[in-house]
XYZ file of C-alpha atoms in Angstrom:
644
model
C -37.123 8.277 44.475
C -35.511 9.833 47.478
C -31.602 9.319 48.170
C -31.255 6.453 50.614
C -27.763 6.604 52.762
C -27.469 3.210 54.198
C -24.536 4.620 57.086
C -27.312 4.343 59.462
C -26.921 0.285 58.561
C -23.350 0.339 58.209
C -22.618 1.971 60.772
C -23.160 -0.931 63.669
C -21.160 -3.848 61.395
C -18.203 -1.630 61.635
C -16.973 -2.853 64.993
C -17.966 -6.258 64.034
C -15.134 -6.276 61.362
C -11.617 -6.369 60.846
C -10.032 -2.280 59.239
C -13.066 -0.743 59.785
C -11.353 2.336 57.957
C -11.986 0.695 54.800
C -15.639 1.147 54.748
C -15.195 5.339 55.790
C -15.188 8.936 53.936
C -14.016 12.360 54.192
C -10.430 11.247 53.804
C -8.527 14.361 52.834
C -8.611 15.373 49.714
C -11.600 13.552 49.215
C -14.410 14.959 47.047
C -18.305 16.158 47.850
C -20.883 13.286 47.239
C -22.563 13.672 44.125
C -24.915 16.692 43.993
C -28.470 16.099 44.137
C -29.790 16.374 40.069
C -26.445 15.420 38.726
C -26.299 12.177 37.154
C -24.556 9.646 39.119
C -21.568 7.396 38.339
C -19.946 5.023 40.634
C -16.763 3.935 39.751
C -15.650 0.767 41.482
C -12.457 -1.323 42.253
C -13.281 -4.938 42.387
C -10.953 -5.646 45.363
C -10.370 -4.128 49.013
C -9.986 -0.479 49.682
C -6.024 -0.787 50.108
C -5.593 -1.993 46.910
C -8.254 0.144 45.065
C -7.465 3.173 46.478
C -3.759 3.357 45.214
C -5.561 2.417 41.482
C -3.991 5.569 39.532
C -7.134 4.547 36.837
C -9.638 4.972 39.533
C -8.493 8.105 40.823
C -8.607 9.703 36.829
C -11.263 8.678 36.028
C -12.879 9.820 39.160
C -11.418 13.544 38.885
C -12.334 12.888 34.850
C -16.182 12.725 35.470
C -16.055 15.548 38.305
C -14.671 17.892 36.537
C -17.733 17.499 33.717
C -20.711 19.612 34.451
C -23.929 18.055 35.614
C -21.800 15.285 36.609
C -20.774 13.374 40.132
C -18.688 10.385 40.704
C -18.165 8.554 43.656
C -15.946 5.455 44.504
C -16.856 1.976 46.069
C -14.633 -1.012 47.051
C -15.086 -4.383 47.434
C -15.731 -4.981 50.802
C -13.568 -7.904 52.696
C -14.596 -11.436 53.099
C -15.794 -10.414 56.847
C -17.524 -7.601 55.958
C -19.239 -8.601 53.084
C -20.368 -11.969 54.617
C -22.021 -9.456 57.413
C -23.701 -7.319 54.683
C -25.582 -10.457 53.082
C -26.307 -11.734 56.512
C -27.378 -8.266 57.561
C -28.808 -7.195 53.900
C -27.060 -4.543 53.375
C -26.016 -3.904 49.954
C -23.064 -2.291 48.562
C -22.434 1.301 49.233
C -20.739 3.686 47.736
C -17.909 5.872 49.680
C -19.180 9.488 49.682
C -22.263 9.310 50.732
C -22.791 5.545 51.588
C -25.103 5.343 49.026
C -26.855 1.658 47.205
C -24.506 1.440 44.616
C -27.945 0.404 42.462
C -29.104 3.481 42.869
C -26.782 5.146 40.707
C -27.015 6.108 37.082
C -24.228 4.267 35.530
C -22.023 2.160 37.540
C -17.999 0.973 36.198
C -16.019 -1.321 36.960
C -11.893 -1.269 36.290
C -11.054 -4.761 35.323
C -7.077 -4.619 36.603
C -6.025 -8.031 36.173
C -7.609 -11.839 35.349
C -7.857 -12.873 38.772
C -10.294 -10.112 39.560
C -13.061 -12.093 37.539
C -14.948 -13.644 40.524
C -14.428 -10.117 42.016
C -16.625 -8.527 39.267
C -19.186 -11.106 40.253
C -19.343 -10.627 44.091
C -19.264 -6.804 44.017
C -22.663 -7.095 41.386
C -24.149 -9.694 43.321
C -23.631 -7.946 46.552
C -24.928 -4.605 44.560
C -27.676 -6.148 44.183
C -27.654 -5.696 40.242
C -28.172 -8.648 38.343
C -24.795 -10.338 37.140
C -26.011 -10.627 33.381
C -26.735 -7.918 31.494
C -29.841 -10.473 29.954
C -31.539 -9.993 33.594
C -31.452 -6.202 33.763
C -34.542 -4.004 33.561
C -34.855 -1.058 32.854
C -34.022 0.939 35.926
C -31.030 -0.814 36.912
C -28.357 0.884 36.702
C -25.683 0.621 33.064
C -23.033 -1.033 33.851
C -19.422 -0.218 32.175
C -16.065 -1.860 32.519
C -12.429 -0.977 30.626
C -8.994 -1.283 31.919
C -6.354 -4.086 30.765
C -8.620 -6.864 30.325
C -10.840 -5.336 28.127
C -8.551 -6.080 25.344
C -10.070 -9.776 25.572
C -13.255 -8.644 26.832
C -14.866 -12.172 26.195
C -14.647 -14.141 29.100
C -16.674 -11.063 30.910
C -18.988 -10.239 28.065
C -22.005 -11.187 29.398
C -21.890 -9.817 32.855
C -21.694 -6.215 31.047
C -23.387 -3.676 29.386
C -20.628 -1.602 27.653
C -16.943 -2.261 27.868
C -14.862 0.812 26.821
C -11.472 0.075 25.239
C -8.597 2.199 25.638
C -7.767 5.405 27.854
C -10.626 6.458 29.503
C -9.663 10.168 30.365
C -12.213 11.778 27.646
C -13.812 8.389 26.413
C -15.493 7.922 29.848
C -17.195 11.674 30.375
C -18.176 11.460 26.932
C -19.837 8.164 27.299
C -21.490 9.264 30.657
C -22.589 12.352 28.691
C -24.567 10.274 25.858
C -26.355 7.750 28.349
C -27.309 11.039 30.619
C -28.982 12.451 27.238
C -30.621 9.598 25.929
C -32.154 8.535 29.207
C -33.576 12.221 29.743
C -35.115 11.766 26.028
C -36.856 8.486 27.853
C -34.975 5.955 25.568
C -34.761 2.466 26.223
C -32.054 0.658 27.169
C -31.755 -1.304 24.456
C -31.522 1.682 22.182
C -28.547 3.545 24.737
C -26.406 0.820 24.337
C -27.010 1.035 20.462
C -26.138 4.384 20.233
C -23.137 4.244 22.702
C -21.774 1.707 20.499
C -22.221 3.783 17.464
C -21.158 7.659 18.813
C -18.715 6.495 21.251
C -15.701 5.268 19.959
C -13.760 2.533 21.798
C -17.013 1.308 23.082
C -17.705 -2.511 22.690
C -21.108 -3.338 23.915
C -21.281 -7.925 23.434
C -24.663 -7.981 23.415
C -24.720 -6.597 20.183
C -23.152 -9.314 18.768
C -23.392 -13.330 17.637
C -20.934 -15.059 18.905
C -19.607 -17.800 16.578
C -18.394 -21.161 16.663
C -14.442 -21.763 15.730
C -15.112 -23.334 11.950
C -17.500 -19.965 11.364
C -14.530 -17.832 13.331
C -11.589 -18.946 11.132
C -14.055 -18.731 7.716
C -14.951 -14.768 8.716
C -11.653 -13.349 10.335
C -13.491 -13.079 13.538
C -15.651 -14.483 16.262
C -17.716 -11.615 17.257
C -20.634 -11.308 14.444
C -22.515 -7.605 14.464
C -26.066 -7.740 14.218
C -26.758 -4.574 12.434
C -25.010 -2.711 9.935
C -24.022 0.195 12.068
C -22.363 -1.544 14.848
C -18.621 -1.703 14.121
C -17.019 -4.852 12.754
C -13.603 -3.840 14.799
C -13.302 -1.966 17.927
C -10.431 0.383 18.379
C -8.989 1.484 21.589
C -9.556 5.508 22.339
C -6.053 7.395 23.203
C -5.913 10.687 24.997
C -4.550 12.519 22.837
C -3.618 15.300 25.158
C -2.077 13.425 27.845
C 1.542 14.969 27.581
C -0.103 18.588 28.048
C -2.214 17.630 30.505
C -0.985 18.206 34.398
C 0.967 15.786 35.960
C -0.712 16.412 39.233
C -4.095 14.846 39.858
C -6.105 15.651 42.538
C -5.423 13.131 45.502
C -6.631 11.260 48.151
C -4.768 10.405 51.391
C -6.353 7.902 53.345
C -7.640 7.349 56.907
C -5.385 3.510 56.313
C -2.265 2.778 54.592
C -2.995 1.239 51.117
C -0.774 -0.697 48.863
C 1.498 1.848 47.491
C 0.856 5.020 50.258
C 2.794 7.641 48.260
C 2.407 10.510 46.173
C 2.209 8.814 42.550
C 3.045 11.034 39.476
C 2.354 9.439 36.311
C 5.432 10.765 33.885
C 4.919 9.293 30.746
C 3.061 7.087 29.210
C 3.416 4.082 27.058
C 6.619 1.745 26.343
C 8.165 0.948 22.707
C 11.024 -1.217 24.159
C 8.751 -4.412 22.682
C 8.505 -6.868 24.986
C 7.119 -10.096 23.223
C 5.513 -10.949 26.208
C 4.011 -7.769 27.474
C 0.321 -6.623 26.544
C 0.966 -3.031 28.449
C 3.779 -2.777 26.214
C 1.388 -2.915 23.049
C -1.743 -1.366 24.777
C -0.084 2.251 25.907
C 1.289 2.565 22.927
C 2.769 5.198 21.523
C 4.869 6.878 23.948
C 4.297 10.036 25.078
C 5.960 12.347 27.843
C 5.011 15.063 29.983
C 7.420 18.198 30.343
C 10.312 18.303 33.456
C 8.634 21.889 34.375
C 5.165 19.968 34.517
C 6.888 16.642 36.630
C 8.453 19.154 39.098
C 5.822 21.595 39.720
C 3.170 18.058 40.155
C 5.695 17.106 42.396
C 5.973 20.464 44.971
C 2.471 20.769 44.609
C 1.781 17.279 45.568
C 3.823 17.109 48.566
C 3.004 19.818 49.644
C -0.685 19.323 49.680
C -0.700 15.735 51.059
C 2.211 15.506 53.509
C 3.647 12.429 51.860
C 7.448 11.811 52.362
C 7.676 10.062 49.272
C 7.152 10.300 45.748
C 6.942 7.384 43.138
C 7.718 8.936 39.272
C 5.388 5.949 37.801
C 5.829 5.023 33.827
C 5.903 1.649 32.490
C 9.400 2.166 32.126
C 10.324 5.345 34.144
C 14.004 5.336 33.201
C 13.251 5.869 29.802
C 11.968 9.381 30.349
C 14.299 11.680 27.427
C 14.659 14.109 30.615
C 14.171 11.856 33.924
C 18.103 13.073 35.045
C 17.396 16.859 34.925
C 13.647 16.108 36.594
C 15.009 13.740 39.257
C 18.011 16.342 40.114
C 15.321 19.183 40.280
C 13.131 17.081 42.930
C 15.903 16.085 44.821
C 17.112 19.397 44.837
C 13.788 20.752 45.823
C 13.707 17.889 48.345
C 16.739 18.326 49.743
C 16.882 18.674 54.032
C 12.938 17.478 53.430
C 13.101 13.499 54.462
C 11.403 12.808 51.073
C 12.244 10.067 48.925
C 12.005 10.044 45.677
C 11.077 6.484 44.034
C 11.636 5.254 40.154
C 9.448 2.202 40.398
C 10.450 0.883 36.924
C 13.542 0.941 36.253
C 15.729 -0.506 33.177
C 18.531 -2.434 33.208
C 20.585 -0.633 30.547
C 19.660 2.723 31.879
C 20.982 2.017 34.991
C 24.183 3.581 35.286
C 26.007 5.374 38.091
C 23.902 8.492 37.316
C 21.174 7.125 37.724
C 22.218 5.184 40.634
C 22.911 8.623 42.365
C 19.642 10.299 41.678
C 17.901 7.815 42.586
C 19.394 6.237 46.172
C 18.177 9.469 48.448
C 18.473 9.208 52.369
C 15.944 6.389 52.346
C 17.213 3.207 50.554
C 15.163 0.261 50.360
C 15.060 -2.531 47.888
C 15.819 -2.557 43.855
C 13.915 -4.795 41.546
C 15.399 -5.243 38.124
C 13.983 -7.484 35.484
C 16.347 -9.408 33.198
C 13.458 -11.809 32.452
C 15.043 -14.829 31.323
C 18.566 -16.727 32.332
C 20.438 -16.916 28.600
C 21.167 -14.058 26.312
C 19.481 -16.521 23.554
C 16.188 -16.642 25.616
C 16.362 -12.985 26.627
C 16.417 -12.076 22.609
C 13.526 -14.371 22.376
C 11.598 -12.320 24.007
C 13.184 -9.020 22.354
C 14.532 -7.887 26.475
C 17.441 -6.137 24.383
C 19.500 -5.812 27.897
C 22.323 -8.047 28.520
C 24.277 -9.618 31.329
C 26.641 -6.817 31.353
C 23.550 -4.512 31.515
C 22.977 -6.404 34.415
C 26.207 -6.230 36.478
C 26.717 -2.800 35.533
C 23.207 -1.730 37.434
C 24.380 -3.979 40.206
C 27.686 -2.462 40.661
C 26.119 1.342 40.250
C 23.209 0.287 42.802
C 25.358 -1.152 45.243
C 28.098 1.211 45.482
C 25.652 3.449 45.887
C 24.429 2.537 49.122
C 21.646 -0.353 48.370
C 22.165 -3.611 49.880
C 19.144 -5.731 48.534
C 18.303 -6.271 45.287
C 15.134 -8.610 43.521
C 15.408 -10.256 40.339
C 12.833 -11.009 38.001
C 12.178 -13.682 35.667
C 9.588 -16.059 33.969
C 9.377 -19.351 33.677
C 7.875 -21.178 31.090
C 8.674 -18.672 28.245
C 8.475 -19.883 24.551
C 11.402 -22.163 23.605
C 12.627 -22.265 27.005
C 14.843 -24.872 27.566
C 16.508 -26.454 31.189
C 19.383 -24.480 30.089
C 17.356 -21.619 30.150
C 16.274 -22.349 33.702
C 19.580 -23.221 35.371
C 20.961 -20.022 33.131
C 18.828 -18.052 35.866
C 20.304 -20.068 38.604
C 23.388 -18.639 37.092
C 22.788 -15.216 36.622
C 21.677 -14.671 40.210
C 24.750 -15.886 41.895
C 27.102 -14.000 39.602
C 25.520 -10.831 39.842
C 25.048 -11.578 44.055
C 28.767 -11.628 43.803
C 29.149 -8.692 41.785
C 26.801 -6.979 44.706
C 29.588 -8.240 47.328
C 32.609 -7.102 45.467
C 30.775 -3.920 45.091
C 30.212 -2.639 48.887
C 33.172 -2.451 51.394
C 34.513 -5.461 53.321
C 32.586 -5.150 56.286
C 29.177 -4.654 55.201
C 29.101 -8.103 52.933
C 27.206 -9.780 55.313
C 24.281 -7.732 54.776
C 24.001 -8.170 51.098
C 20.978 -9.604 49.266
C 19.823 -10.909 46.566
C 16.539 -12.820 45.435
C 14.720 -14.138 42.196
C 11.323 -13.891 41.871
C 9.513 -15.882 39.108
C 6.508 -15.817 37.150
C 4.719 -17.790 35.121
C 4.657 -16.740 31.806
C 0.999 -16.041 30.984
C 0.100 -15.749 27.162
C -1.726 -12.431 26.984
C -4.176 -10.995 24.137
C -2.686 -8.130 21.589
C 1.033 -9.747 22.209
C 3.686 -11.372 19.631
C 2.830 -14.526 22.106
C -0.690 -14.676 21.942
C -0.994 -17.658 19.731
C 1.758 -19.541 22.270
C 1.047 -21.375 25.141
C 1.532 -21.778 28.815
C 3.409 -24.745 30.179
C 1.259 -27.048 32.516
C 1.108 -26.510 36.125
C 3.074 -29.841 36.854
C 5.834 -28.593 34.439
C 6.024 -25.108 36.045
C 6.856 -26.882 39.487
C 9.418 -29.235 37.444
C 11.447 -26.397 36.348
C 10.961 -24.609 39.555
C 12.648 -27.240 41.387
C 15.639 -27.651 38.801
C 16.040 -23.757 39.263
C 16.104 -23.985 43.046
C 18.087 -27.235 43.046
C 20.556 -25.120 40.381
C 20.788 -22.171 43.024
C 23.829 -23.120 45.403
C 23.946 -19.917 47.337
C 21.891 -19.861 50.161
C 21.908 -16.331 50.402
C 19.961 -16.117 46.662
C 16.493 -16.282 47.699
C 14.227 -18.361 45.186
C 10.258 -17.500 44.975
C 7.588 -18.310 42.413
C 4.134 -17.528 41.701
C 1.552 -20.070 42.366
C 1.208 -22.187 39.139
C -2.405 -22.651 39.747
C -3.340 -19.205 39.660
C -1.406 -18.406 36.962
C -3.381 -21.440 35.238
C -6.955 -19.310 35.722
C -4.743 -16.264 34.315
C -4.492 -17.840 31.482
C -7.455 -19.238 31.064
C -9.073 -15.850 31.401
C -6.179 -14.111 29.077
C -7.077 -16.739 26.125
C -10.162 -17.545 26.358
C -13.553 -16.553 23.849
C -17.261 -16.043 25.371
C -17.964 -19.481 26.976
C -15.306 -18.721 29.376
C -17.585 -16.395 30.925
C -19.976 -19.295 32.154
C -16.769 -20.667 34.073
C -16.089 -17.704 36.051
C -20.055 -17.570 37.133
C -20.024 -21.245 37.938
C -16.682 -21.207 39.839
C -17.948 -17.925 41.756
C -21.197 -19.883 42.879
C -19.070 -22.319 44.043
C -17.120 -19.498 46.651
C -14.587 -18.235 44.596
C -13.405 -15.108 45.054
C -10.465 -12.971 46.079
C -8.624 -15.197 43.758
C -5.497 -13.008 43.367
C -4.906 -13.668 47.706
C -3.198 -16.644 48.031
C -4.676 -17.487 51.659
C -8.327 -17.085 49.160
C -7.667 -18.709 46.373
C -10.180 -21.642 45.783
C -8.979 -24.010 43.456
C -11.169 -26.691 44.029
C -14.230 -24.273 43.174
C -12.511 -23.704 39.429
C -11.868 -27.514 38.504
C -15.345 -28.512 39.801
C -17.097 -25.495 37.601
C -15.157 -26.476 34.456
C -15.988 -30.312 35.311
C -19.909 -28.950 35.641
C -19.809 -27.400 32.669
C -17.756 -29.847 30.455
C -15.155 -27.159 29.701
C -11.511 -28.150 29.233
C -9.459 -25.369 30.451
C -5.929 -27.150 30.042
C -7.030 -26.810 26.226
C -7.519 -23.430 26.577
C -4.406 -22.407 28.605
C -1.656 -24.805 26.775
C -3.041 -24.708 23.214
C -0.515 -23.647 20.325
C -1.968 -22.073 17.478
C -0.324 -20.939 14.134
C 0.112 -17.321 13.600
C -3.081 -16.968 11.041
C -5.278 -18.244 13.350
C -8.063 -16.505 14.214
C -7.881 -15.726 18.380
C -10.989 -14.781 20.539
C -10.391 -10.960 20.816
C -9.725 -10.529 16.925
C -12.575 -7.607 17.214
C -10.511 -5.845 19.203
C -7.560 -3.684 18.360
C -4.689 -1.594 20.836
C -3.858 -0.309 17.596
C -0.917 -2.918 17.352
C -1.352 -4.837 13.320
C -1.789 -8.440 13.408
C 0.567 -8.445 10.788
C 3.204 -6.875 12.985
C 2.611 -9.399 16.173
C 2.592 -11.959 14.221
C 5.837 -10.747 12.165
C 7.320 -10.281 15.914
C 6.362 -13.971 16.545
C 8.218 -15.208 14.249
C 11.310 -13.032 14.540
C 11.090 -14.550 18.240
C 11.211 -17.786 17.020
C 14.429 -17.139 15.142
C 15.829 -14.694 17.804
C 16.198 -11.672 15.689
C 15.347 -8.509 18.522
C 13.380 -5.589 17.306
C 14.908 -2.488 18.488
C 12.829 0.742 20.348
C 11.248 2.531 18.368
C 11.816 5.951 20.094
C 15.461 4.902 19.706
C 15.596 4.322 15.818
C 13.350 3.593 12.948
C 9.509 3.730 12.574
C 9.019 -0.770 13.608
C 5.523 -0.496 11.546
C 3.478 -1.163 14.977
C 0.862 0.283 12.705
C -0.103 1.934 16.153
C 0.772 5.724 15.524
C -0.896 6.304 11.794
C -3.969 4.101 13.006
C -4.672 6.851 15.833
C -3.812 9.677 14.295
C -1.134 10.589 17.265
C 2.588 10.701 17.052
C 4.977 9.600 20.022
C 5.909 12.695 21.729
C 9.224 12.990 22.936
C 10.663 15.974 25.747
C 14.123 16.054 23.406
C 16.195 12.473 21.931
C 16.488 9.858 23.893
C 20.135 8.812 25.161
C 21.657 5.307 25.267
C 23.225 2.834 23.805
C 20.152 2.154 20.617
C 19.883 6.527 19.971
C 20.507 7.120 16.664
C 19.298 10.511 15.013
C 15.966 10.864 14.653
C 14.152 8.895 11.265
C 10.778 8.189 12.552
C 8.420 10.119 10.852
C 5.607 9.517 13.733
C 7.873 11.245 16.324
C 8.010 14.521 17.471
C 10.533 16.024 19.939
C 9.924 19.305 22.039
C 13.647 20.247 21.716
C 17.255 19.228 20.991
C 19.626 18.003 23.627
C 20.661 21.172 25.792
């Protein structure tokens, strides 16, 4: 079949519709489309171009497949509401970037799943691909379609939409995959048998239609829901690890586009992973273990990357960036490369307790805009809950090194709706933000007061999959705006900002984050009723949500809220980061006594399980520094070199 390039078609909807940048190529750095013979991948961000494009996953997994002989990868978007209303009116079907090609027409086509609300997303960008939405309905030509990324560590609620969902970091796991369906479709095999064999030679790779799901009494007798249905399809799924990330350059090649995109910087990715054990955080169990790249590797990505892209600014991304064994000597190295330049340099995570006056000083630059720290929760009792390990004094201490350094607005972050919470809890937040706004005052000289400020930004507390909360669950929309309004009632500064996250979104969150297979049937129903976009407030269709789960008979409220005890048997019990149940649910219950677990890059081996189920140590630049170092006893970590 000869390539088709639909520009001719796209071409005239451009001026009909609003960023018409979104929908071009050739942006610089941008690579060739995909040579003619070489099999085809699309990989695909279920949401606009701005957001998409600044996807660090996209972009490494992109420069992953192109670098593999016989390979080409090209990107696609989710086109706007405008534009993608014109395409079905017009029938035009999605295209992919480089050479505005049907995205059916490729080979294998992915799709990141980034967050829960992206769901519908999946849904719309099929549908307007043309490619059926269930995996049931394909034939044989259409393209295989992958997904991976956070949510694939409760793949369930989108199990039927795909063919293979890869688990884990996709830096090796993808090419090889690609690899295996390129050879077995040369060899004519059938579909069926491709998505056999991926699940067998590929690990990480989950493919649901190789598996019975079961009902809850069958679930809780067998230790999972997800029944294989022949002998040599794997019971559990493990997530993949790149082993070589912390050898592997910090500098990926990079795209800077025609529009500005959500995050429009130079990004280099520093470490990865996060041991600090946040009960509540799935990308603190998912990345683990840590590993970190070399200062000579972070600096050199960092002139090279500037230098190639003309960005004036450079975000050192991490989970937790701060926690880098060597992020003073690499950010005194940048800024002294950067110096005279009108570059600043950006630590986008940043923690509390490793937030001195240092730090404060590497950090501010010429260019100072906001800081966002994260205490989480109002009371030290709460904040040990959730094993935060940073204290109020953590807290003032980063105010009063931030401030005196030059900032003058600061964001705080907390959840509401955590596990024991209490109103104390809440008005403890109300609390915290006015004492620390006045430690910001006292901080900066008498006559720039006036343009301090301070705001608190609060979640919802979401229970995610592969967490010590899992089996918790969330508070009810009605109670999240009850303790909302006691926190802003608490508040009696008016210059303390108060915002919150929409309590019905969060409610679809987690939905999504708890739910088994039948969940899946939701999302379709709740797309055909015009959801989508649900993550944009101004798009976010609630009415289209409680009429599919009234359609269907499904009680999502039992779903989201439901408490279960820690030997329960959860949806995604087939699937593994690596993290032991034994140890989340250990963590669970050392939460509900408030007894913190402390790092374990810091101290001791905390018997994750993580580290001797992969095979791969954490790797460490030289010790770590702060108030938990000890000398090293953990015999799953290696360090490059002592302290200098």
């Amino acid at each position: 079949m000869a390539r088709r390039d639909l520009w001719p078609r796209v071409e005239p909807l451009l001026s009909r519709v609003e960023r018409p940048a979104r929908y071009l190529n050739h942006e610089w750095g941008s690579s060739a489309p995909v040579a003619e013979g070489d099999f085809a991948f699309c990989m695909i961000y279920p949401d606009t171009y701005e957001l998409g494009q600044a996807n660090q996953a996209v972009r490494i997994l992109v420069n992953a497949v192109n670098a593999t002989d016989g390979m080409g990868a090209e990107r696609a978007f989710l086109p706007a509401v405008d534009m993608a209303d014109l395409m079905r009116e017009e029938g035009v079907p999605l295209f992919s970037l480089e050479s505005c090609r049907p995205v059916a027409d490729f080979d294998v086509v992915g799709i990141t799943l980034p967050h829960e609300l992206a769901a519908t997303n999946v849904l719309e960008t099929l549908d307007l691909a043309g490619i059926p939405l269930r995996t049931a309905d394909r034939a044989e030509g259409d393209p295989i379609v992958l997904a991976g990324g956070p949510c694939a560590y409760n793949p369930e609620p989108y199990a039927p939409f795909f063919d293979v969902i890869l688990v884990g970091e996709g830096e090796e796991q993808l090419p090889e995959t690609l690899a295996l369906i390129r050879e077995l479709r040369a060899s004519g095999a059938p579909r069926a048998e491709i998505l056999r064999e991926v699940v067998r030679r590929v690990g990480g790779a989950y493919v649901p239609s190789l598996y019975r799901w079961r009902s809850d009494e069958e679930a809780q007798a067998a230790g999972s829901w997800a029944e294989p249905l022949f002998d040599d399809v794997p019971c559990v799924v493990h997530k993949r690890v790149f082993e070589g990330f912390a050898d592997s350059p910090a500098l990926e090649p990079m795209i800077v586009p025609y529009t500005e995109v959500v995050h429009d910087r130079l990004n280099v990715e520093i470490l990865r992973g996060c041991a600090r054990g946040c009960r509540f955080c799935q990308a603190g169990m998912m990345y683990r273990p840590v590993r970190e790249r070399s200062a000579d590797n972070i600096v050199d990505a960092v002139a090279r990357g500037l230098a190639e892209t003309g960005y004036d600014e450079v975000s050192l991304t991490s989970l937790s960036s701060t926690d880098h064994s060597r992020i003073a000597e690499i950010l005194s190295r940048v800024n002294a490369d950067c110096a005279g330049a009108g570059v600043r340099v950006s630590v986008p995570s940043q923690r509390l307790d490793a937030f001195g006056v240092e730090m404060a000083e590497l950090v501010a630059g010429q260019k100072k805009g906001g800081l966002t720290f994260a205490p989480e929760a109002g009371t030290q009792r709460l904040r040990d809950v959730i094993n935060k390990n940073v204290t109020e004094d953590d807290l003032f201490a980063a105010i009063d090194a931030a401030f005196a350094a030059g900032w003058r607005r600061c964001k705080l972050y907390f959840m509401v709706g955590l596990p024991t919470e209490t109103d104390d809890d809440i008005k403890g937040i109300a609390s915290l933000a006015q004492r620390a706004y006045d430690r910001a005052k006292a901080a900066v000289p008498a006559d720039q007061r006036g343009s301090v400020r301070m705001s608190v930004s609060c979640a919802v507390f979401v229970p995610k999959a592969q967490t010590p909360f899992q089996w918790d669950g969330q508070i009810s929309p009605e109670e999240t705006l009850r303790r909302v309004g006691l926190l802003k009632r608490s508040v009696k500064y008016k210059a303390v900002d108060v915002h919150y996250h929409d309590p019905a979104t969060s409610f679809v969150e987690a939905v999504m984050s708890r739910g088994g297979r039948e969940v899946a049937d939701w999302v379709e129903a709740a797309w055909r009723r015009g959801a989508r976009f649900d993550a944009w407030t101004e798009l976010f269709n609630e009415e289209a949500w409680t009429g599919a789960a009234g359609e269907l008979g499904l009680d999502p409220a039992a779903i989201a809220q439901a408490e279960f005890p820690t030997d329960y048997v959860l949806p995604w019990a087939h699937i593994t980061a690596a993290v032991s149940p034994k140890f989340l649910a250990r963590e669970r219950e050392r939460a509900a006594a408030g007894i913190t677990t402390p790092d374990c890059t810091f101290e001791n081996c905390s018997a994750c399980g993580a580290c001797p189920t992969l095979g791969v140590d954490i790797e460490l630049q030289q010790e770590r520094e702060g108030k938990e170092a000890a000398p090293a006893r953990n015999p799953y970590r290696t360090v490059k070199e002592a302290i200098r």
